[in-house]
XYZ file of C-alpha atoms in Angstrom:
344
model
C -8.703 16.744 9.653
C -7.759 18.297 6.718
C -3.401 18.763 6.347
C -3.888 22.424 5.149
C -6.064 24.623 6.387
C -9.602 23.983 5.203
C -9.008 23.845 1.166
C -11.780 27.145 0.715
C -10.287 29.107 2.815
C -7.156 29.017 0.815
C -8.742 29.935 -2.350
C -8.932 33.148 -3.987
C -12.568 34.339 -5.308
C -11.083 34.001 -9.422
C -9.095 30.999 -8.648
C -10.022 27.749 -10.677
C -8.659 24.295 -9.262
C -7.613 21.280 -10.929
C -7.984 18.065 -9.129
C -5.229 15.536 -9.275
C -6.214 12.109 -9.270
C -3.096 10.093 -8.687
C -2.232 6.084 -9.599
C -2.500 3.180 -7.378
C 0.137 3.103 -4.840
C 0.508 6.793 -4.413
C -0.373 6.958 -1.247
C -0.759 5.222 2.360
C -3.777 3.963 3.691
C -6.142 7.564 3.539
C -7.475 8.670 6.651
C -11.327 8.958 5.523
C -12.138 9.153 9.051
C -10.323 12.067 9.993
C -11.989 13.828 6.409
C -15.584 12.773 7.883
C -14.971 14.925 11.032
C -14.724 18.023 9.028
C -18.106 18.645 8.719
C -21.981 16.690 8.643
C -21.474 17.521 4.404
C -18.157 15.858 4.546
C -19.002 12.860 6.363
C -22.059 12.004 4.365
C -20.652 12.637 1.128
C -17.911 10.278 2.340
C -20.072 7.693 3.079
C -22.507 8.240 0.110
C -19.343 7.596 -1.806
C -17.749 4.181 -0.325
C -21.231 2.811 -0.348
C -21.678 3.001 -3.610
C -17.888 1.898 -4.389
C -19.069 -1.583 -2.703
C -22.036 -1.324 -5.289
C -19.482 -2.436 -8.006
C -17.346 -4.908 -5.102
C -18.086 -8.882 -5.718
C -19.952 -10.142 -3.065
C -17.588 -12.610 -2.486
C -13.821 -12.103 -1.173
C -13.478 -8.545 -1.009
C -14.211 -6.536 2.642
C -16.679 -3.645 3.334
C -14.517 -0.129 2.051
C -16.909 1.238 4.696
C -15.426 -0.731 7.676
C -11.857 -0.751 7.142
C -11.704 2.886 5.463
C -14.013 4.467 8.026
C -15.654 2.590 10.780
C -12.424 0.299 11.844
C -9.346 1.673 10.167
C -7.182 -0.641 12.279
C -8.958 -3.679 9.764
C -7.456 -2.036 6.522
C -4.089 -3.382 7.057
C -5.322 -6.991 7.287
C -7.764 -6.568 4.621
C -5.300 -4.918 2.226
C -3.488 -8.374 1.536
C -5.570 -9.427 -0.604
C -4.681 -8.381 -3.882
C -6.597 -5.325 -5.358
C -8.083 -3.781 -2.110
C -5.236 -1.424 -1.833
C -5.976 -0.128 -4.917
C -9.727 0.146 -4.723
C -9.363 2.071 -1.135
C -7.262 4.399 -3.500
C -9.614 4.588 -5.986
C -12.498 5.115 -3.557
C -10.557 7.696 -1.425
C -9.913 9.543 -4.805
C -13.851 10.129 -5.257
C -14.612 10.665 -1.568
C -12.535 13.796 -1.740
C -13.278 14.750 -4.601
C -17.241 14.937 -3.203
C -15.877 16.327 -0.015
C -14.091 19.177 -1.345
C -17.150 20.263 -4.029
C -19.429 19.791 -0.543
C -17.025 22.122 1.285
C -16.789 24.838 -1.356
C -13.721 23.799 -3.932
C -15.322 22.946 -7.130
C -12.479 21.942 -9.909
C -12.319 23.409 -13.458
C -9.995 21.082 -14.608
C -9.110 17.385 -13.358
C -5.621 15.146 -14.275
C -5.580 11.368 -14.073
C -2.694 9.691 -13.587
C -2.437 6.155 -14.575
C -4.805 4.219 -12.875
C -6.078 7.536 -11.561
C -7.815 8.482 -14.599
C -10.831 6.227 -13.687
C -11.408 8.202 -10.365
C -10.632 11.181 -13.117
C -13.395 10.252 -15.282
C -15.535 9.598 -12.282
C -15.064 13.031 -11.025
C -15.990 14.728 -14.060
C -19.002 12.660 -14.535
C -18.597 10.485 -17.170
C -19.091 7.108 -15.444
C -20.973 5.932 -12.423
C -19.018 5.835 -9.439
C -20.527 2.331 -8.887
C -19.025 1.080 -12.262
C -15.638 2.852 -11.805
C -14.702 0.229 -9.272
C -15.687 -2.371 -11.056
C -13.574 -1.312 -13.923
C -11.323 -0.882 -10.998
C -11.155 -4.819 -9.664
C -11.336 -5.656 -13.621
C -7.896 -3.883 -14.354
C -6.473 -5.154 -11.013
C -6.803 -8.690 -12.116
C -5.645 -8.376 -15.622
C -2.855 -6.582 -14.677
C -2.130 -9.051 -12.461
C -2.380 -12.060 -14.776
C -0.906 -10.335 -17.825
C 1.704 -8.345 -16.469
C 3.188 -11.251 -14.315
C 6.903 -11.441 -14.344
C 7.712 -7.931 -14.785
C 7.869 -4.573 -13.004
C 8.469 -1.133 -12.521
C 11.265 0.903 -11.079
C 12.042 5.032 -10.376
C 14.852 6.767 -11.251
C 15.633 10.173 -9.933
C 16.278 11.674 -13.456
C 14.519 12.822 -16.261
C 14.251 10.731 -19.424
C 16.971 11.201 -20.983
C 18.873 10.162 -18.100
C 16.963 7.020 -18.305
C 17.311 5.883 -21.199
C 21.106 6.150 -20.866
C 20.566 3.795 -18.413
C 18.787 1.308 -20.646
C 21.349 1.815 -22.878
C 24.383 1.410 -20.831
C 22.434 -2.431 -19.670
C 21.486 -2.819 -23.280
C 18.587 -3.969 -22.136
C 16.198 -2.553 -25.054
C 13.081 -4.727 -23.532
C 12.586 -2.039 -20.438
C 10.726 1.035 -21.507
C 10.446 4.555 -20.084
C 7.025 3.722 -18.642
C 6.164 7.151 -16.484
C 7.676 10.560 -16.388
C 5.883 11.931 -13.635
C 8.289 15.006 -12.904
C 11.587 16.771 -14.924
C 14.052 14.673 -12.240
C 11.387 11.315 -11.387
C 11.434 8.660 -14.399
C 9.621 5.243 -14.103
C 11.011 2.371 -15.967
C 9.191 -1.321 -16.788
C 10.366 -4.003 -18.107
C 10.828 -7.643 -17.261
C 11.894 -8.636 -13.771
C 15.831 -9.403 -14.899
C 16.558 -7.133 -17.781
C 14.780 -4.251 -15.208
C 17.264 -5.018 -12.319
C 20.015 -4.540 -14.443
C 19.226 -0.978 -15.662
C 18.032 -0.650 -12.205
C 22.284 -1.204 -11.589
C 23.234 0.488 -14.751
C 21.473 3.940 -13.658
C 23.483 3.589 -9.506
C 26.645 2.878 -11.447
C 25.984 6.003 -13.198
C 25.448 8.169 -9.973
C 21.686 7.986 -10.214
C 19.314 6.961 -7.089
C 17.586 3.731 -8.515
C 14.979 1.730 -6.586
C 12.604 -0.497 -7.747
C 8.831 -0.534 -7.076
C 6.413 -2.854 -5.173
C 4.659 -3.184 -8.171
C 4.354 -6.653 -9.352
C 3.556 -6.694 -12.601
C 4.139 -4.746 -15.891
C 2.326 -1.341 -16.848
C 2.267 1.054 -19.454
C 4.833 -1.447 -21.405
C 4.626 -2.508 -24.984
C 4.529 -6.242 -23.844
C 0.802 -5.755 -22.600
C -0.243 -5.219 -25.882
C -3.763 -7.479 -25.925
C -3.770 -6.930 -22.177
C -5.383 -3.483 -23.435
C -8.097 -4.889 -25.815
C -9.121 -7.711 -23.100
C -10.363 -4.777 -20.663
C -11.559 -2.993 -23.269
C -13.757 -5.559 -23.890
C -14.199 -6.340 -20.277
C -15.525 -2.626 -19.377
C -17.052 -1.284 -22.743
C -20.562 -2.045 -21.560
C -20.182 0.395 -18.571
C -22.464 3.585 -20.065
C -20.538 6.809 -20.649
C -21.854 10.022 -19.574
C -21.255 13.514 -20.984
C -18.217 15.546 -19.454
C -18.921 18.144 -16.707
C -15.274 18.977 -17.031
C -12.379 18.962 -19.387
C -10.029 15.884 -18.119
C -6.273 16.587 -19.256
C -4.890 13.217 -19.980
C -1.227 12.743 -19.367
C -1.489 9.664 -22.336
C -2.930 10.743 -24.886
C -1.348 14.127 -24.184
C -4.881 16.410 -24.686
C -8.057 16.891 -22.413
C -10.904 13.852 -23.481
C -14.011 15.537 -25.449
C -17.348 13.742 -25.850
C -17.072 12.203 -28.846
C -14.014 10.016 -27.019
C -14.467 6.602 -26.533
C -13.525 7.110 -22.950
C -13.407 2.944 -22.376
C -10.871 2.783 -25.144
C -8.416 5.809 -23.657
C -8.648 4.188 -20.311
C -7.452 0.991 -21.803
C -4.586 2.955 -23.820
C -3.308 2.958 -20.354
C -1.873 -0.461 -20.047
C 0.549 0.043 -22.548
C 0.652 3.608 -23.227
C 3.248 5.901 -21.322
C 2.348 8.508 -19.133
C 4.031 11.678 -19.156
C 2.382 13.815 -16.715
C 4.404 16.876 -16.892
C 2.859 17.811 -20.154
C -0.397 17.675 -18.606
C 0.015 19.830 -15.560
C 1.207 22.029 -17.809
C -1.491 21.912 -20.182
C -3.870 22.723 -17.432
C -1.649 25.559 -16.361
C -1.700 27.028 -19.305
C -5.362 26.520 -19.915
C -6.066 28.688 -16.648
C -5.598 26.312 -13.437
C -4.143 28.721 -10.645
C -4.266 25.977 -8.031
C -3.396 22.077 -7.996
C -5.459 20.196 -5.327
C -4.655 16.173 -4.715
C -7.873 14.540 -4.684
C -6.712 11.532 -2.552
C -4.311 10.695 0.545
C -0.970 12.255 0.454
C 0.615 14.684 -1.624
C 1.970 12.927 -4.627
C 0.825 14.678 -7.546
C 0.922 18.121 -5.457
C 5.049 17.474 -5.634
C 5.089 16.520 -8.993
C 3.314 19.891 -10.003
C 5.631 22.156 -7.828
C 8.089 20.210 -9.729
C 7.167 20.808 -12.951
C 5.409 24.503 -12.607
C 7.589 26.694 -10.782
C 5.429 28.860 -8.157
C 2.608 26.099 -8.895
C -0.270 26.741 -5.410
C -1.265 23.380 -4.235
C -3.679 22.081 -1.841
C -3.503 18.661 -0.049
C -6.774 18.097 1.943
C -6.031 14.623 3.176
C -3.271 13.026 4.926
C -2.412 9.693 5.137
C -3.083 7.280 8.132
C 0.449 6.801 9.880
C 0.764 3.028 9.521
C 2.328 1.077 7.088
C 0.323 -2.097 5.626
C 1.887 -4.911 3.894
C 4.558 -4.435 1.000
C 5.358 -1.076 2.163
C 3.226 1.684 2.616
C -0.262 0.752 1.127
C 1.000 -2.829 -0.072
C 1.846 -1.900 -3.834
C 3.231 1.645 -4.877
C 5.793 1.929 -1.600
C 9.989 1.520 -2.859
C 11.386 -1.659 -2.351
C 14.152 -0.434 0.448
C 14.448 2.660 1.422
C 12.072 5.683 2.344
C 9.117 5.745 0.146
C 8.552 8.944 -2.129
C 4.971 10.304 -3.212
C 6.398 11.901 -6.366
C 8.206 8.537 -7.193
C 5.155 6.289 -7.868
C 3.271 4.933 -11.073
């Protein structure tokens, strides 16, 4: 069922909603099933929507999102070993409520991507195929996994300042403020050595430090190429005129038309994200109510951090279960409890 009561009736009649579309990892395994039973609308726009996510799947090597995200949730946890399905049940969990909040009466005015999120962001507001957003999905997947080998990410509970004092104190200039995703929740990246030791630095300082199940590098000068070879990779993939502005927490402005939208998605591989800005942005351009389109309540936090008295809606829980690597096998802390605001 839905974790708040049914998102409409929580609405006023001159609200306007901004859908948050948070990055892999943000979340647990989303329980799709349990947003099916909310109504007949619901459950086919559910389906409608992981059907065509295995539209853009290989044929090869990759499960049905159908089964293990709706008919036999019990599968996801084996399936989600191999690398990139996690993020794809994001992804296609991202859409599905999207489409199951417009069916049940929430329409956004505004959407926020963040990170990897900005595909299902884009996706949302119409400007790609939901078909050929997962298969720029599995494409960033694997060159993130091949480029960004070696490296990784890591939270900090303070802002940026307080992490780059940390970088500092390690003098370890190669790890980069990668994500500020609230005032007090800074992501590092950086190569795997140089990031444990500003990891250290930052708990020597007083500062909770924990690194990431994140494998690879992101949003990190280093992946500089990394960008252009998806870029190239996904440019063929036709873009579609904007149904809504899409605040973008890189480039720091909501995308127009005349965007190359292929090119800002790739910005995101190297680019930092620095997602206060945008929820503020969105505030301020008339959003009276922040609703997480996806599992959890990740981005929800991260705008009642960052906009005091922010309204928030989280339509869909997580499943209780925790699949390999932590919580959905990527975004989960490495020790310790895992915290939605804390992920990249």
């Amino acid at each position: 069922m839905f974790s708040d009561p049914h998102p409409a009736e929580e609405l006023k009649p001159d609200d306007a909603c901004a859908f948050l579309f948070a990055g892999t990892g943000s979340a647990g395994a989303p329980d799709l099933p349990a947003l099916a039973r909310t109504g007949r609308g619901a459950a086919r726009a559910v389906a409608d929507v992981l059907d065509a996510v295995q539209e853009g799947l290989p044929r090869t090597r990759w499960p049905s999102m159908r089964t293990i995200l709706l008919d036999d949730p019990a599968a996801y946890r084996t399936a989600a070993r191999t690398p990139g399905v996690a993020q794809l049940a994001g992804y296609a969990a991202s859409v599905a409520v999207d489409r199951a909040l417009r069916t049940g009466g929430v329409q956004p005015a505004y959407a926020v991507g963040q990170s990897f999120g900005e595909i299902a962001a884009l996706v949302g507001a119409g400007a790609f195929a939901i078909a050929d957003g997962a298969r720029m999905a599995v494409s960033l997947v694997g060159v993130l996994a091949r480029r960004g080998r070696g490296g990784g990410m890591g939270l900090l509970e303070d802002g940026e300042d307080g992490a780059r004092a940390a970088i500092d104190a390690a003098a370890e200039p190669q790890v980069v403020v990668a994500s500020l995703n609230a005032p007090s929740a800074t992501v590092v990246a950086g190569p795997d050595g140089p990031l444990e030791r500003v990891l250290d630095a930052a708990r020597g300082r007083g500062v909770r430090a924990v690194r990431l199940a994140v494998p690879y590098l992101s949003h990190h000068p280093a992946m500089a190429g990394a960008d252009d070879e998806w870029y190239t990779m996904i440019r063929r993939y036709p873009q579609r005129p904007l149904e809504l502005p899409v605040h973008s927490p890189v480039r720091g402005r909501a995308y127009h038309d005349g965007d190359d939208l292929h090119r800002a998605l790739a910005d995101c591989i190297v680019k930092p994200v620095r997602l206060p800005d945008a929820l503020r942005a969105v505030h301020a351009a008339g959003a009276t109510v922040f609703a997480e389109a996806g599992a959890g309540n990740a981005l929800c936090r991260c705008a009642r951090l960052t906009v005091p008295g922010a309204r928030t809606l989280t339509p869909l829980r997580e499943r209780p279960h925790h699949g390999p690597g932590g919580r959905d096998g990527e975004g989960a802390r490495r020790g310790g409890k895992a915290d939605p605001t804390a992920r990249p």
